[in-house]
mmCIF file of C-alpha atoms in Angstrom:
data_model
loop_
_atom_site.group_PDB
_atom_site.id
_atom_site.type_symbol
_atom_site.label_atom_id
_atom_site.label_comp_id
_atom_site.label_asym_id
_atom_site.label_seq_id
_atom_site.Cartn_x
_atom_site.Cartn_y
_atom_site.Cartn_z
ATOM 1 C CA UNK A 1 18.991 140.124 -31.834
ATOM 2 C CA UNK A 2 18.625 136.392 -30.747
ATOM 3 C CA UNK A 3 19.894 135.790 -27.584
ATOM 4 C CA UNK A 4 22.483 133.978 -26.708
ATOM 5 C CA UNK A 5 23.016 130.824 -24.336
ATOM 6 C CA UNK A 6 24.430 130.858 -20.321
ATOM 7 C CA UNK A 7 25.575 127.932 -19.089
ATOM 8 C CA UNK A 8 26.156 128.165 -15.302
ATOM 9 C CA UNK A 9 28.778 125.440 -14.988
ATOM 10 C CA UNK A 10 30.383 123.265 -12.163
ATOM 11 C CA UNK A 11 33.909 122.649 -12.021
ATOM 12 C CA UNK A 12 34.265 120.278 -9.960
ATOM 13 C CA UNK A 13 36.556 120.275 -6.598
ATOM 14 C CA UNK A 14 39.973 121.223 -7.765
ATOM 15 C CA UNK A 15 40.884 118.361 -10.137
ATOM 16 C CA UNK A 16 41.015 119.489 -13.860
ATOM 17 C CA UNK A 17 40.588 116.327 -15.010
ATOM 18 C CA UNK A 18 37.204 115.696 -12.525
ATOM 19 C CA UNK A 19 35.080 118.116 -14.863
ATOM 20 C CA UNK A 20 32.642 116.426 -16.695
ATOM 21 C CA UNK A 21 32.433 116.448 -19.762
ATOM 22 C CA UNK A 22 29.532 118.180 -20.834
ATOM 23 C CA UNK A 23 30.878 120.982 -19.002
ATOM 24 C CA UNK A 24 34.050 120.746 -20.760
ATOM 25 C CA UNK A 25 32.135 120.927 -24.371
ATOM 26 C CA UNK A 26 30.863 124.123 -23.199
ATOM 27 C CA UNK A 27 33.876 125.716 -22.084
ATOM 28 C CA UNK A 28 35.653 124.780 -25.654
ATOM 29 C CA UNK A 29 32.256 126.311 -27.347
ATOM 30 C CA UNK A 30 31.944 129.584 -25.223
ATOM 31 C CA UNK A 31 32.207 133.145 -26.422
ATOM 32 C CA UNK A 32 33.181 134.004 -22.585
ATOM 33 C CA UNK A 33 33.939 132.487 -19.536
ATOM 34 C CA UNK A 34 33.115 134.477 -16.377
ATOM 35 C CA UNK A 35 35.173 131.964 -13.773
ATOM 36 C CA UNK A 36 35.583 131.801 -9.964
ATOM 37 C CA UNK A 37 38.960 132.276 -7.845
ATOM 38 C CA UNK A 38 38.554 128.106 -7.254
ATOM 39 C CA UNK A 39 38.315 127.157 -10.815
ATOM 40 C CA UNK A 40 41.645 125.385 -11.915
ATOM 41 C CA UNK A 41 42.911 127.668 -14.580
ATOM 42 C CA UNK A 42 44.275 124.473 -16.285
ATOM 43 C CA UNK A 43 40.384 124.697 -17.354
ATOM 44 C CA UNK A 44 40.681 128.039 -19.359
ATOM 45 C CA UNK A 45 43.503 126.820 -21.408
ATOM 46 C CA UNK A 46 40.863 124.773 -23.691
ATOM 47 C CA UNK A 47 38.945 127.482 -24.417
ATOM 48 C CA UNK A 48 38.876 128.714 -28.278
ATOM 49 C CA UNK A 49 40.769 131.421 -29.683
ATOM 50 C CA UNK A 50 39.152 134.631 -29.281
ATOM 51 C CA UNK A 51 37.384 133.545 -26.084
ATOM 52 C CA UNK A 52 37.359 136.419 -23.412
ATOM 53 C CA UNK A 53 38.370 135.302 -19.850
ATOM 54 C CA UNK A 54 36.682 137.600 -16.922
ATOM 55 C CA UNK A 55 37.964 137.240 -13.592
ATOM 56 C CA UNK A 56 34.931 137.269 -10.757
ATOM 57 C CA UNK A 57 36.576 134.921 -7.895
ATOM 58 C CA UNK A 58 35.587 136.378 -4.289
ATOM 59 C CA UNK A 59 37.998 135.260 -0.990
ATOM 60 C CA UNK A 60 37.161 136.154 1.908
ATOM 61 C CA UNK A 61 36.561 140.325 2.626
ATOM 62 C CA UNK A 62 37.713 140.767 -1.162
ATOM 63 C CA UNK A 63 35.510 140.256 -3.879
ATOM 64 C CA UNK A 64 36.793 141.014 -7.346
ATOM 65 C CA UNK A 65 33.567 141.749 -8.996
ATOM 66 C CA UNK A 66 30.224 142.131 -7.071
ATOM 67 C CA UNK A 67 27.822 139.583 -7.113
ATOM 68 C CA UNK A 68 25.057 142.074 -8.905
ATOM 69 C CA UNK A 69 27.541 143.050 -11.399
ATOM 70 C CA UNK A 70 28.141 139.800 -11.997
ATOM 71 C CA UNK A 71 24.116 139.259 -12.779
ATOM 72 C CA UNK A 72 24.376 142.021 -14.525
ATOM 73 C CA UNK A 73 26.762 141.055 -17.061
ATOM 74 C CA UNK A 74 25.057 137.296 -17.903
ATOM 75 C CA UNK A 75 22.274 139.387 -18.534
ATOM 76 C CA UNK A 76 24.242 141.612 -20.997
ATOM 77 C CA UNK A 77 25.979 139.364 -22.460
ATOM 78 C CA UNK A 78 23.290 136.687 -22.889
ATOM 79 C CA UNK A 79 21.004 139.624 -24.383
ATOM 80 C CA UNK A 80 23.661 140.089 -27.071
ATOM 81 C CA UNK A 81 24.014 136.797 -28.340
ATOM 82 C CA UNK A 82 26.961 134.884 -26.991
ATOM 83 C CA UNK A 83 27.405 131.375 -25.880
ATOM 84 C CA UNK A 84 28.247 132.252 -21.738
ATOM 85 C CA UNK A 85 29.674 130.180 -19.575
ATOM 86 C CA UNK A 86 29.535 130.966 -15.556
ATOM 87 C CA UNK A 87 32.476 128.711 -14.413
ATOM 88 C CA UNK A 88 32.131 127.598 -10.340
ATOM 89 C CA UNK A 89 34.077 125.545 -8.530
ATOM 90 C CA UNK A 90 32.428 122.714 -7.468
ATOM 91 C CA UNK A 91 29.128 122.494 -7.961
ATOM 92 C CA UNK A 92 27.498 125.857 -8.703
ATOM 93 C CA UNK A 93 23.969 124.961 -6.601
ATOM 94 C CA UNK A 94 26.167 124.140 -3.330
ATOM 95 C CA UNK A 95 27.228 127.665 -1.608
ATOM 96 C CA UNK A 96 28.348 128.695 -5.404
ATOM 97 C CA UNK A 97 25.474 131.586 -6.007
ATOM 98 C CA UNK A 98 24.466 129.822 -8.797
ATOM 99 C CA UNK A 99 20.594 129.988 -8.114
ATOM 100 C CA UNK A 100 20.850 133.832 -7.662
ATOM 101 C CA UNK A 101 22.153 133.763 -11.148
ATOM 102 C CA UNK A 102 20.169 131.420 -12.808
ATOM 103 C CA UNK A 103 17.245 133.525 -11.111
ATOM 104 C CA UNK A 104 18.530 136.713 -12.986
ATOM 105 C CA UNK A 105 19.142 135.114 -16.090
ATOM 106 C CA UNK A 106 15.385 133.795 -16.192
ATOM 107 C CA UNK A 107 13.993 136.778 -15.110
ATOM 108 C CA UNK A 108 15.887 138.461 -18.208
ATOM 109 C CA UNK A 109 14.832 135.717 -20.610
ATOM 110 C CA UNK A 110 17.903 134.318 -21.330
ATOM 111 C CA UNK A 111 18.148 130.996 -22.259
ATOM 112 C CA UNK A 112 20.026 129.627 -19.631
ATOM 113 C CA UNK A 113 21.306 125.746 -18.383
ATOM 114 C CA UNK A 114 22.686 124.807 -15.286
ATOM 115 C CA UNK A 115 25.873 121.865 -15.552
ATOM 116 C CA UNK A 116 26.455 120.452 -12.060
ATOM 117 C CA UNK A 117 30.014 119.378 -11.185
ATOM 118 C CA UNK A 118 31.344 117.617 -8.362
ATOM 119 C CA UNK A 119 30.768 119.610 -5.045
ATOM 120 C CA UNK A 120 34.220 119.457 -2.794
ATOM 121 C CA UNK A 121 32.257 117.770 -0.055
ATOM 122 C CA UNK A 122 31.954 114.595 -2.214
ATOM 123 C CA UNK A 123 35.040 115.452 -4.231
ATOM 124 C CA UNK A 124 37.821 116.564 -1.229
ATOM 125 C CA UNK A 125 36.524 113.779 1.076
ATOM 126 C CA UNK A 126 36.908 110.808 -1.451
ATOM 127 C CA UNK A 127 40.202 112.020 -2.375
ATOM 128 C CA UNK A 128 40.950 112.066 1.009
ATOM 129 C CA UNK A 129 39.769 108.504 1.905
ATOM 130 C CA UNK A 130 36.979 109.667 3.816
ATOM 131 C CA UNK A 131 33.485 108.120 2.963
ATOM 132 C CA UNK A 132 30.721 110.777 3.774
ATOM 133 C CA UNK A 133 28.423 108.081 4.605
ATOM 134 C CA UNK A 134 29.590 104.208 5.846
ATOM 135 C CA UNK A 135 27.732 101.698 7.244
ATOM 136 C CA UNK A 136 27.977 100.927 10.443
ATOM 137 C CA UNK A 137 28.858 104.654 11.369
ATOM 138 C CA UNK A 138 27.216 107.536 9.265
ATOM 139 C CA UNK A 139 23.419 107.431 7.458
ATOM 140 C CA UNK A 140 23.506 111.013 7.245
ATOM 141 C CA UNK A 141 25.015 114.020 5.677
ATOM 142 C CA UNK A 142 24.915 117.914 6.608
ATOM 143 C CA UNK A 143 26.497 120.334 4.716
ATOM 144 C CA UNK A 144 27.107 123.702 6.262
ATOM 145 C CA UNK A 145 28.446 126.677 5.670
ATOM 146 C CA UNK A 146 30.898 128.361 8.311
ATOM 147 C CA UNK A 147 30.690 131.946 6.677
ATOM 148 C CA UNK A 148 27.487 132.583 8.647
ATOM 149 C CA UNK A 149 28.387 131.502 11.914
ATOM 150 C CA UNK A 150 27.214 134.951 13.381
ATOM 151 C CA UNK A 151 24.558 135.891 11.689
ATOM 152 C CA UNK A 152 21.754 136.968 13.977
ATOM 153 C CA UNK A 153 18.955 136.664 10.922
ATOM 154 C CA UNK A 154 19.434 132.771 9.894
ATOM 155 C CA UNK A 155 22.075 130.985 12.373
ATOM 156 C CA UNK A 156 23.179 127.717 11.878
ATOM 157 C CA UNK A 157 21.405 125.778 14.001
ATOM 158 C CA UNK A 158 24.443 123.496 15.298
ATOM 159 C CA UNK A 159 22.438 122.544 18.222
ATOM 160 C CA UNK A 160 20.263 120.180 15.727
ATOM 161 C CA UNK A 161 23.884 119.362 14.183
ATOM 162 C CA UNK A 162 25.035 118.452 17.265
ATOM 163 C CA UNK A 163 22.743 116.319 18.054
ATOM 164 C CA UNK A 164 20.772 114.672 15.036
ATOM 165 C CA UNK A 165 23.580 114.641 12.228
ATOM 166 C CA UNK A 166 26.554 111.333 11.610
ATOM 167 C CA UNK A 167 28.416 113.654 9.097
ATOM 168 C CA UNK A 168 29.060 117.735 9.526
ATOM 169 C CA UNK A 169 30.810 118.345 6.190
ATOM 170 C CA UNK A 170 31.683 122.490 6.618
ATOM 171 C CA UNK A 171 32.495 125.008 4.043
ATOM 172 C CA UNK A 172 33.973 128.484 4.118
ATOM 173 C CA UNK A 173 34.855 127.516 8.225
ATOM 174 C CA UNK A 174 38.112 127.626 8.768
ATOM 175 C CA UNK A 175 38.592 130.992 9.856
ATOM 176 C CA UNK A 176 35.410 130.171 13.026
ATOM 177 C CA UNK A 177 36.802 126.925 13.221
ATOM 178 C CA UNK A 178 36.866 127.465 17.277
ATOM 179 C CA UNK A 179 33.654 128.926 17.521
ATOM 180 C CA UNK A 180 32.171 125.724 15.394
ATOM 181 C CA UNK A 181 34.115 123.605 17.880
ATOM 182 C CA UNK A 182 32.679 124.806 20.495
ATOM 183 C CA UNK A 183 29.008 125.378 19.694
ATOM 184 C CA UNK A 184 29.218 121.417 19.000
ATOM 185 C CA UNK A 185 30.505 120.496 22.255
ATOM 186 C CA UNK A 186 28.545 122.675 24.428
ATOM 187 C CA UNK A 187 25.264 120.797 22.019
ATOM 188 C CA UNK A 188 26.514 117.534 23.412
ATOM 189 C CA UNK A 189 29.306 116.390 20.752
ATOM 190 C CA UNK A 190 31.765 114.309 22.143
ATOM 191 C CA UNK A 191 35.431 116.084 22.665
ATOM 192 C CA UNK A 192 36.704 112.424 21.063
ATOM 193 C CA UNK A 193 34.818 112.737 17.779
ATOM 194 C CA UNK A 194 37.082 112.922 14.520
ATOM 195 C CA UNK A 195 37.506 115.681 12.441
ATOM 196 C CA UNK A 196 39.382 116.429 9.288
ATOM 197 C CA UNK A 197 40.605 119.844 7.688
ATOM 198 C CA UNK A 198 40.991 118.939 3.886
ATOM 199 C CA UNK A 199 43.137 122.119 2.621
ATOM 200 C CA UNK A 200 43.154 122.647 -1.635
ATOM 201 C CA UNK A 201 41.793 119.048 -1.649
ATOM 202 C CA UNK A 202 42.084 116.685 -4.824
ATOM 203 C CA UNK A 203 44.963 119.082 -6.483
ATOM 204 C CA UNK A 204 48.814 118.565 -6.094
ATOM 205 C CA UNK A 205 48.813 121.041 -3.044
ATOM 206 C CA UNK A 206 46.815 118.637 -1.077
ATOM 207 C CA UNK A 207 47.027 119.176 2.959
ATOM 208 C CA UNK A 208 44.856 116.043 5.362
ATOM 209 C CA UNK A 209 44.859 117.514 8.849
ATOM 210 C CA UNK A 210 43.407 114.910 10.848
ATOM 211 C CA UNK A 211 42.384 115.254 15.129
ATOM 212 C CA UNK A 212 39.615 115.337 16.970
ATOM 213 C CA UNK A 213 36.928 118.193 18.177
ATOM 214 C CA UNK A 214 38.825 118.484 21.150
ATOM 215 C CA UNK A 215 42.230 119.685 19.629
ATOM 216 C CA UNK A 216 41.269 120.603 15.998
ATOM 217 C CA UNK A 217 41.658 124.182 16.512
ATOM 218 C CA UNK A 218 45.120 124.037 17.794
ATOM 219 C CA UNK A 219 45.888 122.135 15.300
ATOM 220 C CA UNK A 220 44.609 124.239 12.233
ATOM 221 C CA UNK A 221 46.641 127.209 13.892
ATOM 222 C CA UNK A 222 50.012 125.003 14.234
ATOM 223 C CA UNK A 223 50.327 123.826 10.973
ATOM 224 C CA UNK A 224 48.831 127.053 9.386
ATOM 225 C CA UNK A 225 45.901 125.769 7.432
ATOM 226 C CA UNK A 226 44.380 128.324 5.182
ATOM 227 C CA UNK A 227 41.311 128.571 2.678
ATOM 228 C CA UNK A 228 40.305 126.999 0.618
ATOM 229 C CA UNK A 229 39.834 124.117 2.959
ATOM 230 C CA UNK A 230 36.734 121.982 3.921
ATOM 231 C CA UNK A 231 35.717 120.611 7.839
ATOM 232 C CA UNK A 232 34.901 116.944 7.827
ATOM 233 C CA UNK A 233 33.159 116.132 11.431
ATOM 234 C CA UNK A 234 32.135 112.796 12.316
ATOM 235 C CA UNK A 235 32.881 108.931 12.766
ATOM 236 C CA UNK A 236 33.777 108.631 9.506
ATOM 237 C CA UNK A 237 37.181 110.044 9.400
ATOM 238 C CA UNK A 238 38.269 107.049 11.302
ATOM 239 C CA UNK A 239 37.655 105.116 7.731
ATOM 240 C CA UNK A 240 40.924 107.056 6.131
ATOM 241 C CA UNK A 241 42.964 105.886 9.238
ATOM 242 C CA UNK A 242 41.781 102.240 8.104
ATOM 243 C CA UNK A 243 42.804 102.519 4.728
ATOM 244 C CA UNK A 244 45.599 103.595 5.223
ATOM 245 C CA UNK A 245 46.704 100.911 7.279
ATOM 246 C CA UNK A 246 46.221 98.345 4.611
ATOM 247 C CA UNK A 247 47.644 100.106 2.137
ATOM 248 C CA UNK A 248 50.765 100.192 4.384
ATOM 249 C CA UNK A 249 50.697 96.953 4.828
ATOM 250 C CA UNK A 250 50.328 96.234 1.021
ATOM 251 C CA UNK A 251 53.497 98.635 0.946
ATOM 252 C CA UNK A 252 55.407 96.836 3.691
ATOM 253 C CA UNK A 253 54.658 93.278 1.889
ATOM 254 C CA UNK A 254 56.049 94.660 -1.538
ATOM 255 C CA UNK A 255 59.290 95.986 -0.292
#
């Protein structure tokens, strides 16, 4: 039997309508759509008749479907002959797996493609108003994930972050949102600097937390942020506050 196609497909941050659409041709063309618990099920609905949906999203201590099943079944399924499309959120290269399964697609020799989408770093902070990178106050981008703040084998080395990054944009962190706090101010970050919590960012349910690394924490816990949600540390939060001054200005002017 030929075998079939797997796309392993981004996306984007939360935004139907931010998918590109390449990826979107795919998803109308697929024979099934293996999708992740942040994919906006708006997406699905374009799929063709016929098209089977399989549920694989992972939260936090509860994964649906484990990640070598998951492997397992592009392989399958490619090997059989149908047009497969891994659905990510975001972008499936950034903290989406999706080089583990392009790996074991490969290996298999599948045809395989990869589709980037917009990674909710890029896509949650421009929503928000907050320019990863600004003149004047940020040439440079980290972007970490929070889920392995304790591991022993490869720690994140926020000493270096501390110290030698503008812009700490951190995934999956909510939950050691202290512990990051406080690994960055005992490296030398200022209490003062801004940071963001950017809760289901570019959809309807929206949240913009804004503080500094000095209260964040308290914050988070008082108004009861939850995942998914992305950190935004640096000098460049201040930019949102900016904007949306004008544009309350440009409010107060029309009125």
């Amino acid at each position: 039997m030929k075998p079939g196609m797997v796309s392993i497909v981004g996306a984007g941050p939360g935004d139907p309508e931010l998918i590109t659409i390449k990826a979107m041709r795919r998803i109308q063309d697929a024979d099934i759509i293996m999708y992740d618990r942040l994919v906006n099920e708006e997406l699905l609905s374009y799929a063709k008749p016929g098209a089977r949906r399989i549920y694989c999203g992972k939260s936090p201590g509860c994964h649906s479907m484990p990640q070598d099943k998951i492997e397992q079944l592009l392989v399958q399924y490619g090997a059989e002959g149908y047009r497969v499309v891994r659905l990510k959120g975001g972008d499936p290269f950034v903290f989406g797996r999706g080089g583990e399964e392009a790996l074991a697609v490969a290996e298999a020799g599948i045809p395989y493609e990869v589709i980037p989408g917009i990674t909710s770093a890029i896509g949650a902070a421009a929503s928000a108003g907050i320019p990863l990178t600004h003149r004047g106050l940020a040439a440079s981008l980290a972007i970490v994930t929070g889920s392995r703040c304790h591991e022993q084998n490869a720690p994140v080395r926020w000493d270096e972050l501390a110290r030698g990054v503008d812009t700490i944009a951190v995934y999956m962190g909510v939950s050691q949102l202290g512990f990051i706090r406080e690994q960055l101010l005992l490296h030398g970050k200022s209490a003062a600097t801004p940071v963001a919590l950017l809760e289901n960012g570019t959809t309807a349910r929206q949240r913009i937390i804004t503080g500094t690394l000095d209260n964040i924490d308290k914050l988070a816990v008082a108004m009861k942020v939850t995942n998914p949600a992305l950190i935004i540390i640096g000098e460049v939060v201040k930019v949102r506050e900016q904007l949306l001054h004008f544009q309350n200005e440009v409010k107060s002017q029309i009125v």
